[in-house]
XYZ file of C-alpha atoms in Angstrom:
361
model
C -21.128 1.041 -56.564
C -22.789 3.098 -53.857
C -20.240 3.301 -50.998
C -23.031 2.565 -48.517
C -23.265 -0.942 -49.997
C -19.624 -1.580 -49.176
C -20.197 -0.262 -45.656
C -23.169 -2.624 -45.354
C -21.003 -5.574 -46.421
C -18.191 -4.613 -44.030
C -20.681 -4.425 -41.161
C -21.996 -7.903 -41.961
C -18.515 -9.420 -42.111
C -16.842 -7.653 -39.179
C -19.682 -6.894 -36.765
C -22.523 -9.323 -37.417
C -20.717 -12.576 -38.266
C -17.086 -11.885 -37.251
C -15.635 -13.694 -40.269
C -12.129 -15.102 -39.978
C -9.703 -16.695 -42.415
C -10.773 -20.192 -43.411
C -14.450 -19.753 -42.497
C -16.947 -21.504 -44.764
C -19.708 -18.987 -45.468
C -23.064 -19.580 -47.190
C -24.494 -16.439 -48.829
C -28.121 -16.387 -49.990
C -29.494 -13.334 -51.791
C -31.949 -12.469 -54.594
C -30.763 -11.170 -57.954
C -31.837 -7.638 -57.003
C -29.204 -7.646 -54.234
C -26.308 -8.511 -56.544
C -24.362 -5.362 -55.643
C -24.436 -6.338 -51.974
C -23.445 -9.906 -52.896
C -20.474 -8.572 -54.888
C -19.348 -6.269 -52.060
C -19.774 -9.077 -49.544
C -17.736 -11.529 -51.629
C -14.979 -8.937 -51.962
C -14.916 -8.513 -48.181
C -14.929 -12.286 -47.672
C -12.038 -12.673 -50.089
C -10.017 -10.029 -48.274
C -10.457 -11.985 -45.045
C -9.595 -15.368 -46.540
C -13.064 -16.927 -46.155
C -14.647 -19.526 -48.465
C -18.069 -18.420 -49.761
C -20.783 -20.441 -51.445
C -23.405 -18.291 -53.160
C -27.057 -19.308 -53.538
C -29.533 -17.210 -55.514
C -32.770 -16.822 -53.586
C -35.529 -16.634 -56.186
C -39.071 -16.173 -54.865
C -40.392 -17.018 -58.346
C -38.554 -20.326 -58.376
C -39.671 -21.102 -54.832
C -43.289 -20.345 -55.770
C -43.096 -22.596 -58.808
C -41.733 -25.468 -56.749
C -44.260 -25.118 -53.951
C -47.256 -24.890 -56.292
C -46.117 -27.885 -58.346
C -45.359 -30.111 -55.364
C -47.563 -32.451 -53.400
C -47.343 -31.236 -49.806
C -47.380 -34.848 -48.584
C -44.149 -35.539 -50.447
C -41.931 -32.894 -48.853
C -38.753 -34.287 -47.298
C -35.827 -32.619 -45.607
C -33.262 -31.952 -48.371
C -30.230 -33.865 -47.112
C -27.842 -32.121 -49.519
C -28.869 -28.682 -48.246
C -28.619 -29.868 -44.658
C -25.097 -31.133 -45.372
C -24.114 -27.713 -46.719
C -25.071 -25.993 -43.481
C -23.476 -28.708 -41.376
C -20.162 -27.802 -43.021
C -20.699 -24.027 -42.833
C -19.305 -21.706 -40.167
C -21.512 -18.727 -41.010
C -24.649 -17.914 -42.984
C -25.747 -14.583 -44.508
C -29.137 -13.992 -46.090
C -30.498 -10.755 -47.546
C -34.077 -9.950 -48.391
C -34.821 -7.682 -51.320
C -36.743 -9.426 -54.075
C -38.614 -7.591 -56.805
C -42.105 -8.773 -55.829
C -42.904 -9.123 -52.137
C -46.212 -10.819 -53.041
C -44.643 -13.508 -55.228
C -45.783 -16.395 -53.022
C -49.221 -15.005 -52.169
C -50.990 -17.792 -54.109
C -49.222 -20.640 -52.339
C -51.670 -22.272 -49.931
C -51.084 -21.964 -46.161
C -51.175 -25.773 -45.862
C -48.388 -26.134 -48.421
C -46.281 -23.507 -46.694
C -46.776 -25.219 -43.341
C -45.812 -28.648 -44.733
C -42.696 -27.213 -46.350
C -41.690 -25.473 -43.116
C -41.985 -28.761 -41.251
C -39.748 -30.519 -43.767
C -37.171 -27.708 -43.644
C -37.002 -27.503 -39.882
C -33.778 -29.554 -39.514
C -32.107 -27.179 -42.008
C -33.313 -24.154 -40.055
C -32.122 -25.643 -36.778
C -28.686 -26.289 -38.254
C -28.449 -22.739 -39.612
C -29.328 -21.291 -36.222
C -26.390 -23.161 -34.677
C -23.997 -21.143 -36.841
C -22.992 -17.502 -36.873
C -25.772 -16.040 -38.976
C -27.043 -12.684 -40.168
C -30.357 -11.731 -41.765
C -30.321 -8.346 -43.455
C -32.155 -6.266 -46.061
C -31.188 -4.911 -49.457
C -33.249 -1.797 -50.337
C -35.004 -3.066 -53.448
C -37.762 -1.189 -55.226
C -40.269 -3.922 -54.307
C -39.752 -3.388 -50.593
C -39.733 0.380 -51.085
C -43.151 0.115 -52.710
C -44.449 -2.051 -49.866
C -43.228 0.570 -47.391
C -44.923 3.353 -49.365
C -41.597 5.074 -50.027
C -39.596 6.119 -53.054
C -36.636 3.903 -53.866
C -34.209 6.668 -52.889
C -35.966 7.342 -49.584
C -36.042 3.638 -48.802
C -32.330 3.299 -49.548
C -31.605 6.047 -47.031
C -33.946 4.449 -44.509
C -32.277 1.028 -44.780
C -28.678 2.185 -44.777
C -29.226 4.660 -41.950
C -30.615 1.784 -39.887
C -27.833 -0.623 -40.854
C -24.975 1.781 -40.077
C -26.146 2.778 -36.601
C -23.620 3.224 -33.775
C -24.055 -0.337 -32.504
C -21.898 0.146 -29.411
C -24.137 2.990 -28.249
C -27.257 1.000 -29.094
C -25.954 -1.965 -27.087
C -25.429 0.247 -24.035
C -28.910 1.767 -24.342
C -30.560 -1.646 -24.566
C -28.457 -3.109 -21.762
C -30.568 -1.109 -19.327
C -33.633 -3.136 -20.279
C -31.661 -6.378 -20.236
C -30.704 -5.626 -16.629
C -34.394 -5.191 -15.729
C -35.526 -8.448 -17.354
C -32.630 -10.676 -16.324
C -33.541 -12.306 -13.057
C -37.173 -11.203 -13.303
C -40.149 -13.505 -12.890
C -43.367 -12.100 -14.343
C -43.890 -9.717 -17.246
C -47.259 -8.124 -17.937
C -48.124 -6.286 -21.161
C -51.201 -4.044 -21.201
C -52.365 -1.897 -24.122
C -55.796 -0.353 -24.445
C -58.773 -2.605 -23.770
C -57.697 -5.564 -25.936
C -54.255 -6.528 -24.681
C -53.610 -7.821 -21.189
C -51.179 -10.718 -21.134
C -48.847 -12.099 -18.485
C -45.999 -14.570 -18.721
C -43.134 -15.852 -16.649
C -39.557 -15.399 -17.870
C -38.019 -16.900 -14.727
C -34.695 -18.542 -15.468
C -34.616 -17.497 -19.122
C -31.801 -15.201 -20.319
C -32.527 -11.875 -22.023
C -30.502 -11.193 -25.161
C -29.339 -7.810 -26.411
C -29.743 -7.589 -30.213
C -27.431 -4.886 -31.510
C -27.009 -5.791 -35.164
C -25.556 -9.289 -35.055
C -28.085 -11.953 -36.074
C -30.412 -9.263 -37.395
C -29.035 -6.261 -39.248
C -30.457 -3.834 -38.319
C -30.847 -4.837 -34.701
C -32.498 -2.892 -31.937
C -34.412 -5.105 -29.511
C -34.051 -7.066 -26.318
C -35.741 -10.441 -26.268
C -36.260 -13.581 -24.252
C -38.504 -16.639 -24.206
C -41.568 -17.023 -21.995
C -41.747 -20.082 -19.798
C -43.763 -22.298 -22.122
C -46.979 -22.919 -20.176
C -47.014 -19.626 -18.244
C -48.654 -17.342 -20.811
C -52.155 -16.184 -19.860
C -54.477 -13.564 -21.280
C -55.265 -11.956 -24.575
C -53.450 -9.760 -27.060
C -54.423 -7.622 -30.036
C -51.595 -7.233 -32.537
C -52.691 -3.869 -33.887
C -49.872 -3.525 -36.414
C -50.217 -5.751 -39.493
C -48.054 -8.702 -40.459
C -46.985 -9.368 -44.053
C -46.672 -13.113 -44.451
C -45.819 -14.851 -47.736
C -47.348 -12.037 -49.771
C -50.500 -11.692 -47.658
C -51.303 -9.085 -45.046
C -52.704 -10.319 -41.751
C -54.563 -7.445 -40.076
C -55.716 -7.106 -36.482
C -54.661 -10.539 -35.309
C -55.987 -11.473 -31.891
C -54.819 -14.392 -29.752
C -56.106 -15.746 -26.446
C -53.862 -17.904 -24.242
C -54.554 -20.413 -21.487
C -51.754 -22.395 -19.839
C -49.398 -21.031 -22.481
C -51.386 -22.285 -25.457
C -53.363 -20.342 -28.063
C -56.952 -21.402 -27.443
C -58.637 -18.766 -29.583
C -57.608 -16.610 -32.519
C -59.024 -14.271 -35.138
C -57.932 -11.712 -37.717
C -59.809 -9.054 -39.642
C -57.992 -9.999 -42.842
C -56.439 -13.299 -43.989
C -57.429 -15.206 -40.892
C -56.813 -18.421 -42.832
C -53.122 -17.534 -43.076
C -52.970 -17.052 -39.307
C -54.772 -20.365 -38.836
C -52.256 -22.075 -41.126
C -49.393 -20.756 -39.004
C -50.944 -21.999 -35.773
C -51.710 -25.421 -37.252
C -48.181 -26.042 -38.529
C -47.347 -28.139 -35.467
C -48.050 -28.290 -31.731
C -45.335 -25.759 -30.873
C -46.829 -23.144 -33.179
C -49.605 -22.561 -30.625
C -47.159 -21.491 -27.925
C -45.056 -18.341 -27.643
C -41.372 -18.707 -28.400
C -40.324 -15.075 -27.949
C -41.113 -11.843 -26.164
C -39.282 -8.906 -27.726
C -39.176 -5.203 -26.888
C -38.343 -2.755 -29.682
C -35.760 -0.120 -28.727
C -34.362 1.279 -31.984
C -35.457 4.916 -32.155
C -33.859 5.360 -35.588
C -36.524 3.072 -37.078
C -39.427 5.493 -36.930
C -41.627 4.306 -39.784
C -43.687 1.151 -40.204
C -42.649 -0.579 -43.449
C -44.419 -3.979 -43.485
C -41.013 -5.580 -42.972
C -40.634 -7.420 -39.679
C -36.854 -7.146 -39.774
C -37.331 -3.410 -39.171
C -40.804 -3.113 -37.675
C -40.166 -5.333 -34.644
C -37.210 -3.119 -33.675
C -39.214 0.134 -33.608
C -39.310 2.027 -30.341
C -42.718 2.062 -28.637
C -43.477 -1.532 -29.686
C -43.559 -5.014 -28.230
C -43.582 -8.155 -30.340
C -44.373 -11.754 -29.571
C -43.559 -14.728 -31.747
C -45.591 -17.896 -31.894
C -43.456 -20.959 -32.509
C -39.824 -21.804 -32.040
C -37.835 -20.384 -29.124
C -34.172 -19.592 -29.693
C -32.040 -21.961 -27.643
C -29.991 -19.085 -26.176
C -33.127 -17.607 -24.588
C -34.106 -20.732 -22.634
C -32.458 -21.354 -19.302
C -31.269 -24.669 -17.970
C -34.161 -26.635 -16.566
C -36.826 -24.780 -18.571
C -38.607 -26.422 -21.484
C -37.792 -24.967 -24.885
C -40.746 -24.527 -27.217
C -39.905 -26.161 -30.546
C -41.664 -25.547 -33.839
C -41.045 -25.196 -37.559
C -42.547 -21.703 -37.257
C -41.317 -18.496 -35.677
C -43.751 -15.718 -36.544
C -43.463 -12.287 -34.922
C -46.474 -10.028 -34.394
C -46.412 -6.464 -33.046
C -48.311 -4.408 -30.471
C -48.103 -0.591 -30.643
C -47.213 0.542 -27.114
C -47.157 4.310 -27.738
C -50.536 5.078 -26.089
C -52.526 3.710 -23.143
C -49.887 1.019 -22.625
C -47.584 -0.250 -19.913
C -44.986 -2.946 -19.427
C -44.783 -4.263 -15.880
C -41.958 -6.425 -14.576
C -42.665 -8.128 -11.255
C -45.395 -5.580 -10.593
C -43.288 -2.492 -11.340
C -44.041 -0.323 -14.376
C -40.880 -0.159 -16.516
C -42.407 1.408 -19.630
C -45.363 3.739 -19.966
C -46.741 4.816 -23.368
C -43.476 3.803 -25.018
C -41.125 5.614 -22.618
C -38.806 3.481 -20.487
C -38.176 4.062 -16.796
C -34.560 5.004 -17.599
C -35.525 7.612 -20.237
C -36.380 11.265 -19.821
C -40.113 11.912 -19.598
C -41.063 8.635 -17.924
């Protein structure tokens, strides 16, 4: 086994989820990630944890979704019970075909997400980690050889997370206690939002591995303006290109996309909360320097900002502020490397991708 796989597993267990003896751990991975599953189970055994392994098959999921009547979806009580009893949850992406579910209708996906929302909410209450296994399917999507993609993934996963935390803490200090954030990029993005009272979190490889962002939630009805997400989004096997959203009183009141607009529409029509922003994130991981059509990596890239329509993480909503709730949480990215600024309470804190605390600002 490649020793980097064992390092990956050790990072998940010791850094991301802090597994202890007696912990009940749910592990979900595709067949292509079996080596990581084996290394992870070995690490869990050494620490005295109790794993349950679930094979995540995109083919099986596609078959179920296409055969089902969307009106009949119900929350699976047995799966909910599993996560109620769990202490930690680990999921790895890495299937063979990233387009496996491309012929499942947006309406079906939305109905299924609504039914699964209680399961998702329960999972998010636990210690959890989402990570990536460098499969050939994702390498192909990224336009890289399998070997190059392996190096890309494992270099990102094994970053010095203490140093990354300290670097990002500088931006956390700027946002914590702030009121208004304004994002401007070119002629098609000018959006403002309040973050007053909402905590800013420092993601350094815990819930997401790799990490590399700071993020918070906008005050629900404060978002105003328009945004062009000029980097594409790969969603259930379909690429959404050049998504544009327009907000009034926090709500999406207009949207378009150059490609697969129907998929974007399906996301926004999932439920009422899907038309509001649940997250503002700022990418700060300079080691992720290539766009790969994988949001787990792409949203962490330096020189980017991402916003997620849908559910807000509870930890990012302060006491007294309304939390946006939705079965969706869909991140979309703005390239901030040129003709772009981030303003916090009227002060420019990033210009063309360079932060106020970095050389060259």
